[in-house]
Amino acid sequence: MYLTADEEAMAAGSDGPAVKWAMDYQLAVGGFFGARRLVPVRSAHAHCDGEALGEPGVRFLEQLADQGARARIPLTLDPRSTDFSCALDIGQTQSIVDTERRILAAMARMGALTTNTCINYQTVDVPHGGEHLAWGDTGTVIYANAVAGARSNFEGGPAALAAALTGRVPAYGFHLDEHRRGTVLVELADQPRDSADWGAVGCLVGRRFPGYWEVPVIDGAERSPSPDEVKQLGAALASYGSHAMFHLVGVTPEARTRADAFGDNEPRERLVIDRAALDGAYRGFVPEREGPDVVVFGTPQLSVFELAELAALFEGRQVAGPVYATTSAAVLRSAEEYGYAETLRAAGVRLLSGVCYYLMTARELGRRNGFRTLVTNSAKLANIIEGYGYNPVFRPTEVCVDAAVTGRIAG
Amino acid sequence: MTELIGAVGFGDVVEAPALVSNDAFSARYDLDHDTGVISRESHDLCGQSIAGRILVVPTAKGGTATGWRLLDLQSRGLAPAGLVLRTTNPVLVQGAVFAGIPIMHELEPDPVTSIETGQLLRLIPGEGRVETLGGG
């Protein structure tokens, strides 16, 4: 791999042991993927929840901070496992709370902004076309690549942190033009109606064409989807398909036309999605019980517009069981200012900030509270949560709200 | 003995029995973190432990948590001895490098169809070579 003089010096230890670790780590990962150089990145976004790190991960962060490690570019953080204001109330342990406080302290010492959000792209760090990023959380990466035209691979926690310390990443994958062109064609024969439907599209496409290097080109949308609809599509593609890039013809910046999206590639395969296929995506999630044990909105965290929509649907109603809605601290403050939070709390919806349900020690939470059937309008959450011992039920938003209020899952 | 040849991988030479799956893998989505046993009911390895095995899978699934989790599994003796994929995504490589677990991909013939669970494998990442040593 070609290294500049500065990069050679970092690898030799000129900037201290933390930067040397970061550079060695990046050269090993970059070498695996045949990277030929490093590329400067504008910001890094690191996933570092307490459940994922465990004690060895926390000690690693503390050791780096003790060595004087310091982010040289903006470093933002993905959601935590706990909302400190209510973790113990909802059945989480003191131990995970303590772990998370140590992580945040170590990250803050290294200069991170403790944003704890997976919608940085809608809030604190909006990406733009052509810039290189080192983002983790697959939903943030696919949004940056596809919707903004920025360039990032999936950077797991250690990789995003390494990038923050060196200000660079190995140039492979979605940093390079050749991987960004479409590989498979998806045609919408019927129109998705809401953000859950766009998540269902992501579910169907991701299942049919799994693999990081697949780039689906979705054609046939008759209207430009909202940012929250595109967010659900991207999060679901990344979750079901491990995709980091897609094109929506006429909408996303590298796909003004179908030909533009594919470049020199020929579509290898084709998938047509109609109403029956979308309905089938929901029906594939079969409730074991008549009603939900818990209803969850979020994954990715809700935007202020999504909280407004939920507030309108819950207004004047009362939940029949536990209902959680997850967002970021900044969005929650906005929702409080605009009155949405008050409406939702009056209906019995618990608003959680800085977290995402599947990061929230979900297995233990489920055992302690007897949660098995989980109803959600997030295709991504429905995918992930099964591995934690849940019976996930993915449904459109209004069906989820009705289930939350009536205690029965319709349809 | 048969050989699989392909891209240079990461890590030291390792020998261990294979655990082969037709399903993609994520250390967060599919695994009971406390036990190292696959816990996703729809996964074809549900109920099996990955500890000390060479996991052979088609690809890695979404989720960046794998970047951290392999080290934690390793510290508790629950990590796989090695990883062989048809094609990997970056996160599994980032996690394997962080934990020091050998990882390889892009091999011929296809590891998922040519290796059987229980076969003893030797991974030689630096040469891009996997040897099957019998069993299975």
Coordinates of C-alpha atoms in Angstrom, one line a residue:
Chain A
M1 CA 0.0 0.0 0.0
Y2 CA 1.3 3.5 -0.8
L3 CA 1.7 5.7 2.2
T4 CA 2.6 9.4 2.4
A5 CA 5.5 10.5 4.6
D6 CA 3.0 11.5 7.3
E7 CA 1.3 8.1 7.2
E8 CA 4.7 6.3 7.3
A9 CA 5.6 8.3 10.4
M10 CA 2.3 7.4 12.1
A11 CA 2.9 3.8 11.4
A12 CA 6.4 4.1 12.9
G13 CA 4.9 5.6 16.1
S14 CA 5.7 9.3 15.6
D15 CA 2.3 10.3 17.0
G16 CA 2.3 7.9 19.9
P17 CA 1.1 4.4 20.6
A18 CA -2.6 5.0 20.0
V19 CA -2.1 6.4 16.5
K20 CA 0.3 3.6 15.8
W21 CA -2.3 1.0 16.8
A22 CA -4.8 2.8 14.6
M23 CA -2.5 2.8 11.6
D24 CA -1.4 -0.8 12.0
Y25 CA -5.1 -1.9 12.3
Q26 CA -6.1 0.1 9.2
L27 CA -3.2 -1.4 7.2
A28 CA -4.2 -4.9 8.1
V29 CA -7.9 -4.3 7.2
G30 CA -7.0 -2.4 4.1
G31 CA -4.5 -5.0 3.1
F32 CA -7.2 -7.7 3.3
F33 CA -9.3 -5.8 0.7
G34 CA -6.4 -4.8 -1.5
A35 CA -6.5 -1.1 -0.8
R36 CA -3.7 0.7 -2.5
R37 CA -3.7 3.9 -0.5
L38 CA -5.4 5.7 2.4
V39 CA -7.9 8.5 1.8
P40 CA -8.6 11.4 4.2
V41 CA -12.1 11.4 5.8
R42 CA -14.1 14.4 7.0
S43 CA -15.8 12.7 10.0
A44 CA -16.1 9.4 11.8
H45 CA -19.1 7.9 13.4
A46 CA -18.5 5.0 15.9
H47 CA -20.8 2.4 17.2
C48 CA -19.8 1.6 20.8
D49 CA -22.8 0.4 22.9
G50 CA -22.0 -1.3 26.2
E51 CA -23.5 -4.6 25.2
A52 CA -21.3 -4.9 22.1
L53 CA -18.1 -3.9 23.8
G54 CA -18.0 -6.1 26.9
E55 CA -15.3 -5.6 29.4
P56 CA -12.4 -6.1 27.0
G57 CA -13.7 -3.4 24.6
V58 CA -14.2 -0.9 27.5
R59 CA -10.7 -1.6 28.8
F60 CA -9.4 -1.1 25.2
L61 CA -11.0 2.4 25.0
E62 CA -9.8 3.4 28.5
Q63 CA -6.3 2.3 27.6
L64 CA -6.3 4.4 24.3
A65 CA -7.6 7.4 26.3
D66 CA -4.9 6.9 28.9
Q67 CA -2.3 6.9 26.0
G68 CA -3.6 10.4 25.0
A69 CA -5.5 9.3 22.0
R70 CA -7.4 12.2 20.4
A71 CA -9.7 12.3 17.5
R72 CA -8.3 14.6 14.7
I73 CA -11.7 14.8 12.9
P74 CA -15.2 15.2 14.2
L75 CA -16.2 11.9 15.9
T76 CA -19.9 11.2 16.7
L77 CA -21.3 8.2 18.5
D78 CA -24.1 5.8 17.7
P79 CA -26.8 4.9 20.2
R80 CA -26.1 3.4 23.6
S81 CA -27.7 0.4 25.3
T82 CA -29.2 2.5 28.1
D83 CA -31.3 5.6 28.6
F84 CA -29.8 6.7 31.8
S85 CA -33.0 8.4 32.9
C86 CA -35.0 5.2 33.1
A87 CA -32.7 2.2 32.6
L88 CA -33.4 0.6 35.9
D89 CA -37.1 1.3 35.8
I90 CA -37.6 -0.7 32.6
G91 CA -35.6 -3.7 33.8
Q92 CA -32.0 -3.1 32.8
T93 CA -29.1 -3.7 35.2
Q94 CA -26.8 -1.3 37.1
S95 CA -23.9 -3.2 35.5
I96 CA -24.8 -2.1 31.9
V97 CA -25.4 1.4 33.1
D98 CA -21.9 1.5 34.7
T99 CA -20.3 0.0 31.6
E100 CA -21.9 2.7 29.4
R101 CA -20.8 5.5 31.7
R102 CA -17.2 4.3 31.4
I103 CA -17.5 4.1 27.6
L104 CA -18.8 7.6 27.3
A105 CA -16.1 8.9 29.6
A106 CA -13.3 7.3 27.6
M107 CA -14.8 8.5 24.3
A108 CA -15.3 12.0 25.6
R109 CA -11.6 12.1 26.7
M110 CA -10.7 11.2 23.1
G111 CA -12.7 14.2 21.9
A112 CA -15.9 12.4 20.7
L113 CA -19.2 14.2 20.7
T114 CA -21.5 11.8 22.7
T115 CA -24.4 12.2 20.2
N116 CA -25.7 8.7 20.7
T117 CA -27.7 8.8 17.5
C118 CA -28.1 6.6 14.4
I119 CA -29.7 9.5 12.5
N120 CA -26.6 11.8 12.5
Y121 CA -27.4 12.2 8.8
Q122 CA -30.7 13.9 9.6
T123 CA -29.4 15.9 12.6
V124 CA -25.9 16.7 13.6
D125 CA -23.8 15.7 10.6
V126 CA -25.5 15.9 7.3
P127 CA -23.3 14.4 4.6
H128 CA -22.8 15.8 1.1
G129 CA -21.8 14.4 -2.3
G130 CA -18.3 13.2 -3.0
E131 CA -16.9 13.5 0.5
H132 CA -15.2 10.5 2.2
L133 CA -16.5 9.4 5.6
A134 CA -15.7 6.7 8.2
W135 CA -19.1 5.8 9.5
G136 CA -20.4 2.8 11.4
D137 CA -23.9 1.8 11.9
T138 CA -25.0 0.3 8.6
G139 CA -28.0 2.6 8.3
T140 CA -25.9 5.7 8.4
V141 CA -23.5 4.4 5.8
I142 CA -26.1 3.4 3.3
Y143 CA -27.8 6.7 3.7
A144 CA -24.6 8.7 3.2
N145 CA -23.6 6.6 0.1
A146 CA -27.0 6.4 -1.6
V147 CA -28.9 9.5 -0.7
A148 CA -26.1 12.0 -0.2
G149 CA -23.5 10.6 -2.7
A150 CA -20.9 10.6 0.0
R151 CA -18.4 7.7 0.3
S152 CA -18.0 5.3 3.2
N153 CA -17.7 1.6 3.9
F154 CA -19.3 0.0 7.0
E155 CA -16.7 0.9 9.7
G156 CA -17.3 -1.1 12.8
G157 CA -16.5 0.5 16.2
P158 CA -12.7 -0.1 16.3
A159 CA -12.4 0.8 12.6
A160 CA -14.3 4.1 13.0
L161 CA -12.2 5.0 16.0
A162 CA -9.0 4.2 14.2
A163 CA -10.1 6.5 11.4
A164 CA -10.8 9.3 13.9
L165 CA -7.3 8.9 15.3
T166 CA -5.5 8.9 11.9
G167 CA -8.0 11.0 9.9
R168 CA -8.0 8.5 7.1
V169 CA -9.3 5.1 5.9
P170 CA -8.0 2.5 3.5
A171 CA -9.4 3.3 0.0
Y172 CA -11.4 0.2 -0.9
G173 CA -15.1 -0.7 -1.5
F174 CA -17.5 2.2 -1.7
H175 CA -14.7 4.8 -1.7
L176 CA -14.0 3.7 -5.3
D177 CA -16.2 4.4 -8.3
E178 CA -16.1 0.8 -9.6
H179 CA -18.1 -0.6 -6.6
R180 CA -20.8 2.1 -6.6
R181 CA -22.5 1.2 -9.8
G182 CA -25.7 -0.9 -9.8
T183 CA -25.5 -4.7 -10.0
V184 CA -29.2 -5.8 -9.8
L185 CA -32.5 -4.3 -11.0
V186 CA -35.6 -3.9 -8.8
E187 CA -38.8 -2.7 -10.5
L188 CA -41.7 -1.3 -8.4
A189 CA -44.9 -2.5 -10.1
D190 CA -46.9 -1.0 -7.2
Q191 CA -46.1 2.0 -5.1
P192 CA -45.0 1.8 -1.5
R193 CA -47.5 3.8 0.7
D194 CA -45.6 4.7 3.8
S195 CA -42.2 4.3 5.5
A196 CA -43.0 0.8 6.7
D197 CA -43.7 -0.2 3.0
W198 CA -40.3 1.2 2.0
G199 CA -38.8 -0.9 4.8
A200 CA -40.7 -3.9 3.3
V201 CA -39.1 -3.1 -0.1
G202 CA -35.7 -3.2 1.6
C203 CA -36.6 -6.5 3.3
L204 CA -37.5 -8.2 0.0
V205 CA -34.5 -6.8 -1.9
G206 CA -32.1 -7.6 0.8
R207 CA -33.3 -11.1 1.2
R208 CA -33.2 -11.8 -2.5
F209 CA -29.8 -10.2 -3.2
P210 CA -27.8 -10.5 0.0
G211 CA -24.1 -9.4 0.0
Y212 CA -22.1 -6.3 0.8
W213 CA -21.0 -5.8 -2.8
E214 CA -24.5 -5.9 -4.3
V215 CA -25.9 -2.5 -5.3
P216 CA -29.6 -2.7 -6.1
V217 CA -31.1 -0.2 -8.5
I218 CA -34.7 0.5 -7.7
D219 CA -36.8 1.9 -10.5
G220 CA -40.4 2.9 -10.9
A221 CA -41.1 5.2 -7.9
E222 CA -43.8 7.6 -9.0
R223 CA -43.1 10.1 -6.3
S224 CA -39.9 11.1 -4.4
P225 CA -40.0 9.4 -1.0
S226 CA -39.6 11.4 2.2
P227 CA -36.3 11.4 4.0
D228 CA -37.9 9.0 6.6
E229 CA -39.1 6.7 3.9
V230 CA -35.6 6.5 2.3
K231 CA -34.2 6.0 5.8
Q232 CA -36.4 2.9 6.4
L233 CA -35.5 1.6 2.9
G234 CA -31.8 2.0 3.5
A235 CA -31.8 0.6 7.0
A236 CA -33.7 -2.5 5.8
L237 CA -31.4 -3.0 2.8
A238 CA -28.4 -2.8 5.1
S239 CA -29.9 -5.1 7.6
Y240 CA -31.4 -7.9 5.4
G241 CA -28.9 -7.6 2.6
S242 CA -25.8 -6.1 4.3
H243 CA -26.0 -3.5 1.5
A244 CA -24.0 -0.3 1.8
M245 CA -25.3 1.4 -1.4
F246 CA -28.4 1.5 -3.5
H247 CA -29.8 3.7 -6.3
L248 CA -33.3 5.0 -6.6
V249 CA -33.7 6.1 -10.2
G250 CA -34.6 9.8 -10.5
V251 CA -34.1 10.4 -6.8
T252 CA -30.6 9.6 -5.6
P253 CA -27.7 11.6 -6.9
E254 CA -25.8 8.9 -8.8
A255 CA -28.9 7.7 -10.5
R256 CA -30.5 10.4 -12.6
T257 CA -31.4 7.6 -15.0
R258 CA -31.3 3.8 -14.9
A259 CA -28.3 3.9 -17.3
D260 CA -26.6 6.4 -15.0
A261 CA -27.1 4.0 -12.0
F262 CA -25.7 1.0 -13.8
G263 CA -22.8 2.7 -15.7
D264 CA -21.0 0.0 -17.6
N265 CA -22.7 -2.8 -15.6
E266 CA -25.5 -5.0 -17.0
P267 CA -28.1 -5.8 -14.4
R268 CA -27.3 -9.4 -13.4
E269 CA -30.8 -10.2 -12.1
R270 CA -34.2 -8.5 -11.9
L271 CA -36.9 -8.5 -9.2
V272 CA -40.4 -7.1 -9.6
I273 CA -42.1 -5.9 -6.4
D274 CA -45.9 -5.5 -6.4
R275 CA -48.5 -5.1 -3.7
A276 CA -48.8 -8.8 -3.1
A277 CA -45.0 -9.0 -2.5
L278 CA -45.2 -6.1 0.0
D279 CA -48.1 -7.7 1.8
G280 CA -46.2 -11.0 1.8
A281 CA -43.3 -9.3 3.5
Y282 CA -45.6 -8.3 6.5
R283 CA -47.4 -11.7 6.5
G284 CA -44.1 -13.5 6.8
F285 CA -44.0 -12.3 10.4
V286 CA -46.6 -14.4 12.2
P287 CA -47.7 -13.4 15.7
E288 CA -47.6 -16.3 18.2
R289 CA -49.9 -14.4 20.5
E290 CA -53.1 -12.5 19.9
G291 CA -51.6 -9.3 21.2
P292 CA -48.2 -7.7 21.5
D293 CA -46.0 -8.1 24.6
V294 CA -44.3 -4.9 23.6
V295 CA -44.6 -2.4 20.7
V296 CA -41.5 -0.5 19.6
F297 CA -41.1 2.5 17.3
G298 CA -37.6 3.4 16.2
T299 CA -34.7 1.6 14.5
P300 CA -33.5 3.9 13.2
Q301 CA -34.2 6.5 15.8
L302 CA -37.3 8.6 15.0
S303 CA -37.1 12.0 13.4
V304 CA -39.2 14.9 14.6
F305 CA -41.5 14.2 11.7
E306 CA -42.0 10.6 12.7
L307 CA -42.7 11.6 16.3
A308 CA -45.3 14.1 14.9
E309 CA -47.0 11.4 12.9
L310 CA -47.1 9.1 16.0
A311 CA -48.4 11.9 18.2
A312 CA -51.3 12.4 15.7
L313 CA -52.1 8.7 15.7
F314 CA -51.9 8.3 19.5
E315 CA -53.6 11.6 20.4
G316 CA -56.5 11.0 22.9
R317 CA -55.8 7.3 23.1
Q318 CA -54.2 5.1 25.8
V319 CA -51.8 2.2 25.4
A320 CA -52.7 -1.3 26.6
G321 CA -49.2 -2.4 27.4
P322 CA -45.5 -1.4 27.1
V323 CA -44.8 0.9 24.1
Y324 CA -41.4 2.3 23.5
A325 CA -40.3 5.0 21.0
T326 CA -36.6 5.7 20.6
T327 CA -34.9 8.8 19.4
S328 CA -31.9 11.0 20.0
A329 CA -31.6 13.5 22.9
A330 CA -31.7 16.4 20.5
V331 CA -34.8 15.2 18.6
L332 CA -36.5 14.5 21.9
R333 CA -35.9 18.1 23.0
S334 CA -37.4 19.3 19.7
A335 CA -40.4 17.0 20.2
E336 CA -40.9 18.4 23.7
E337 CA -40.8 21.9 22.3
Y338 CA -43.4 21.2 19.6
G339 CA -45.7 19.3 22.0
Y340 CA -45.4 15.9 20.4
A341 CA -43.7 14.4 23.5
E342 CA -46.4 15.5 25.8
T343 CA -49.1 13.9 23.6
L344 CA -47.2 10.7 23.4
R345 CA -46.5 10.5 27.1
A346 CA -50.1 11.3 27.9
A347 CA -51.0 8.2 25.8
G348 CA -48.6 6.1 27.8
V349 CA -45.8 5.8 25.2
R350 CA -42.4 5.8 26.8
L351 CA -39.9 8.0 24.9
L352 CA -36.4 6.7 25.2
S353 CA -33.4 8.9 24.1
G354 CA -29.9 8.0 23.0
V355 CA -30.8 4.4 22.5
C356 CA -32.1 1.8 20.0
Y357 CA -34.2 -1.1 21.2
Y358 CA -32.0 -3.9 19.9
L359 CA -29.0 -2.4 21.6
M360 CA -30.8 -2.3 24.9
T361 CA -29.7 -5.7 26.3
A362 CA -32.8 -6.9 24.5
R363 CA -32.4 -10.5 25.5
E364 CA -32.3 -9.7 29.2
L365 CA -35.0 -7.1 28.9
G366 CA -37.2 -9.7 27.2
R367 CA -36.6 -12.3 29.9
R368 CA -37.2 -10.0 32.8
N369 CA -40.4 -8.5 31.3
G370 CA -41.8 -11.6 29.6
F371 CA -41.5 -9.9 26.2
R372 CA -41.8 -12.4 23.3
T373 CA -44.1 -11.0 20.6
L374 CA -42.7 -7.6 19.6
V375 CA -44.7 -5.5 17.2
T376 CA -42.9 -2.8 15.2
N377 CA -43.1 -0.8 12.0
S378 CA -39.3 -1.2 11.5
A379 CA -38.4 -3.9 9.1
K380 CA -34.8 -3.7 10.4
L381 CA -35.8 -4.2 14.0
A382 CA -38.0 -7.1 13.1
N383 CA -35.0 -8.7 11.4
I384 CA -32.5 -8.3 14.2
I385 CA -34.6 -9.0 17.2
E386 CA -35.4 -12.6 16.4
G387 CA -31.9 -13.5 17.4
Y388 CA -32.6 -12.2 20.9
G389 CA -35.4 -14.7 21.5
Y390 CA -38.3 -12.6 20.3
N391 CA -41.3 -13.3 18.0
P392 CA -41.0 -10.2 15.8
V393 CA -44.1 -8.9 14.0
F394 CA -43.5 -6.3 11.3
R395 CA -46.6 -4.2 10.4
P396 CA -47.5 -0.8 8.9
T397 CA -47.4 2.1 11.4
E398 CA -51.1 2.4 11.8
V399 CA -51.5 -1.3 12.6
C400 CA -48.8 -1.0 15.2
V401 CA -50.5 1.9 16.8
D402 CA -53.8 0.1 16.9
A403 CA -52.1 -3.0 18.4
A404 CA -50.5 -0.8 21.0
V405 CA -53.9 0.7 22.0
T406 CA -56.2 -2.3 21.7
G407 CA -53.8 -5.0 22.7
R408 CA -54.7 -7.0 19.6
I409 CA -52.8 -7.4 16.4
A410 CA -55.1 -6.8 13.4
G411 CA -54.0 -8.4 10.1
Chain B
M1 CA -6.5 -33.8 1.3
T2 CA -8.1 -31.2 -0.9
E3 CA -7.0 -27.6 -1.1
L4 CA -8.8 -24.3 -1.5
I5 CA -6.9 -21.5 -3.1
G6 CA -7.6 -17.8 -3.3
A7 CA -7.1 -14.4 -1.8
V8 CA -4.5 -13.7 0.9
G9 CA -6.3 -13.5 4.2
F10 CA -5.5 -12.2 7.7
G11 CA -4.0 -14.0 10.6
D12 CA -1.8 -16.9 11.7
V13 CA -2.0 -20.5 10.6
V14 CA -4.8 -22.4 12.5
E15 CA -6.2 -25.9 12.6
A16 CA -9.7 -26.7 13.8
P17 CA -12.9 -28.5 12.8
A18 CA -15.2 -26.8 10.4
L19 CA -18.8 -25.7 11.1
V20 CA -20.5 -25.0 7.8
S21 CA -23.7 -23.0 7.2
N22 CA -25.7 -21.9 4.2
D23 CA -26.8 -18.8 6.1
A24 CA -25.0 -15.5 6.4
F25 CA -23.5 -14.7 9.8
S26 CA -23.5 -11.8 12.3
A27 CA -22.2 -12.0 15.8
R28 CA -25.0 -9.7 17.0
Y29 CA -28.0 -10.8 14.9
D30 CA -27.5 -14.6 15.3
L31 CA -25.6 -15.4 18.4
D32 CA -26.3 -15.7 22.1
H33 CA -23.5 -13.6 23.3
D34 CA -23.4 -15.3 26.8
T35 CA -22.9 -18.8 25.4
G36 CA -21.5 -18.5 21.9
V37 CA -24.4 -20.6 20.6
I38 CA -26.3 -19.6 17.5
S39 CA -29.7 -18.4 18.8
R40 CA -31.6 -17.2 15.8
E41 CA -34.4 -19.8 15.3
S42 CA -34.4 -19.4 11.5
H43 CA -30.6 -19.9 11.2
D44 CA -29.5 -23.4 10.0
L45 CA -26.9 -23.6 12.8
C46 CA -29.4 -22.7 15.6
G47 CA -28.4 -24.4 18.8
Q48 CA -24.7 -25.0 17.7
S49 CA -21.7 -23.4 19.4
I50 CA -19.2 -21.6 17.2
A51 CA -16.5 -21.7 19.9
G52 CA -13.2 -23.2 18.7
R53 CA -14.6 -24.1 15.3
I54 CA -13.7 -22.7 11.9
L55 CA -17.0 -21.1 10.8
V56 CA -17.6 -21.5 7.0
V57 CA -20.4 -19.3 5.7
P58 CA -21.5 -17.6 2.5
T59 CA -21.2 -14.0 3.7
A60 CA -21.4 -11.7 6.7
K61 CA -24.6 -9.9 7.5
G62 CA -25.3 -6.2 8.4
G63 CA -24.6 -4.8 11.9
T64 CA -21.4 -3.2 13.0
A65 CA -21.4 -4.8 16.4
T66 CA -19.3 -7.7 15.1
G67 CA -16.5 -5.2 15.0
W68 CA -16.3 -5.3 18.8
R69 CA -17.9 -8.6 19.7
L70 CA -15.3 -11.1 18.5
L71 CA -12.8 -9.7 20.9
D72 CA -15.2 -10.1 23.8
L73 CA -16.1 -13.7 22.7
Q74 CA -12.4 -14.4 22.4
S75 CA -11.7 -13.2 25.9
R76 CA -14.3 -15.7 27.2
G77 CA -13.1 -18.6 25.1
L78 CA -16.3 -18.5 22.9
A79 CA -14.9 -17.1 19.6
P80 CA -14.5 -19.2 16.5
A81 CA -10.9 -20.4 15.8
G82 CA -11.1 -19.0 12.3
L83 CA -13.5 -17.6 9.7
V84 CA -13.9 -18.7 6.0
L85 CA -16.4 -16.9 3.8
R86 CA -17.4 -17.1 0.2
T87 CA -17.2 -13.3 0.3
T88 CA -17.0 -11.2 3.4
N89 CA -18.1 -7.7 4.3
P90 CA -15.7 -5.3 6.0
V91 CA -17.2 -5.5 9.5
L92 CA -16.4 -9.1 10.0
V93 CA -12.8 -8.5 8.9
Q94 CA -12.5 -5.5 11.2
G95 CA -13.8 -7.6 14.1
A96 CA -11.5 -10.5 13.2
V97 CA -8.4 -8.2 12.9
F98 CA -9.3 -6.5 16.2
A99 CA -9.6 -9.9 18.0
G100 CA -6.7 -11.5 16.1
I101 CA -8.8 -14.3 14.6
P102 CA -7.7 -15.6 11.2
I103 CA -10.1 -14.8 8.3
M104 CA -10.2 -15.7 4.6
H105 CA -12.5 -15.3 1.6
E106 CA -12.6 -15.5 -2.2
L107 CA -11.4 -19.1 -2.4
E108 CA -11.8 -21.8 -5.1
P109 CA -13.5 -24.2 -5.0
D110 CA -16.4 -22.7 -3.1
P111 CA -15.8 -23.4 0.7
V112 CA -19.5 -23.6 1.5
T113 CA -20.2 -26.5 -0.8
S114 CA -16.8 -28.2 -0.7
I115 CA -16.3 -28.3 3.1
E116 CA -18.3 -30.4 5.4
T117 CA -19.1 -29.8 9.1
G118 CA -16.6 -31.7 11.3
Q119 CA -13.8 -31.8 8.7
L120 CA -10.5 -30.7 10.2
L121 CA -9.2 -27.6 8.3
R122 CA -5.8 -25.9 8.3
L123 CA -6.0 -22.2 7.3
I124 CA -2.9 -20.6 5.9
P125 CA -4.1 -17.0 5.5
G126 CA -0.7 -15.6 4.4
E127 CA -0.7 -18.0 1.4
G128 CA -4.4 -17.7 0.6
R129 CA -4.7 -21.5 1.1
V130 CA -7.0 -23.8 3.1
E131 CA -6.2 -27.5 3.5
T132 CA -8.8 -30.1 4.5
L133 CA -7.2 -32.7 6.7
G134 CA -10.0 -35.3 6.9
G135 CA -12.8 -36.2 9.2
G136 CA -16.4 -35.0 8.7

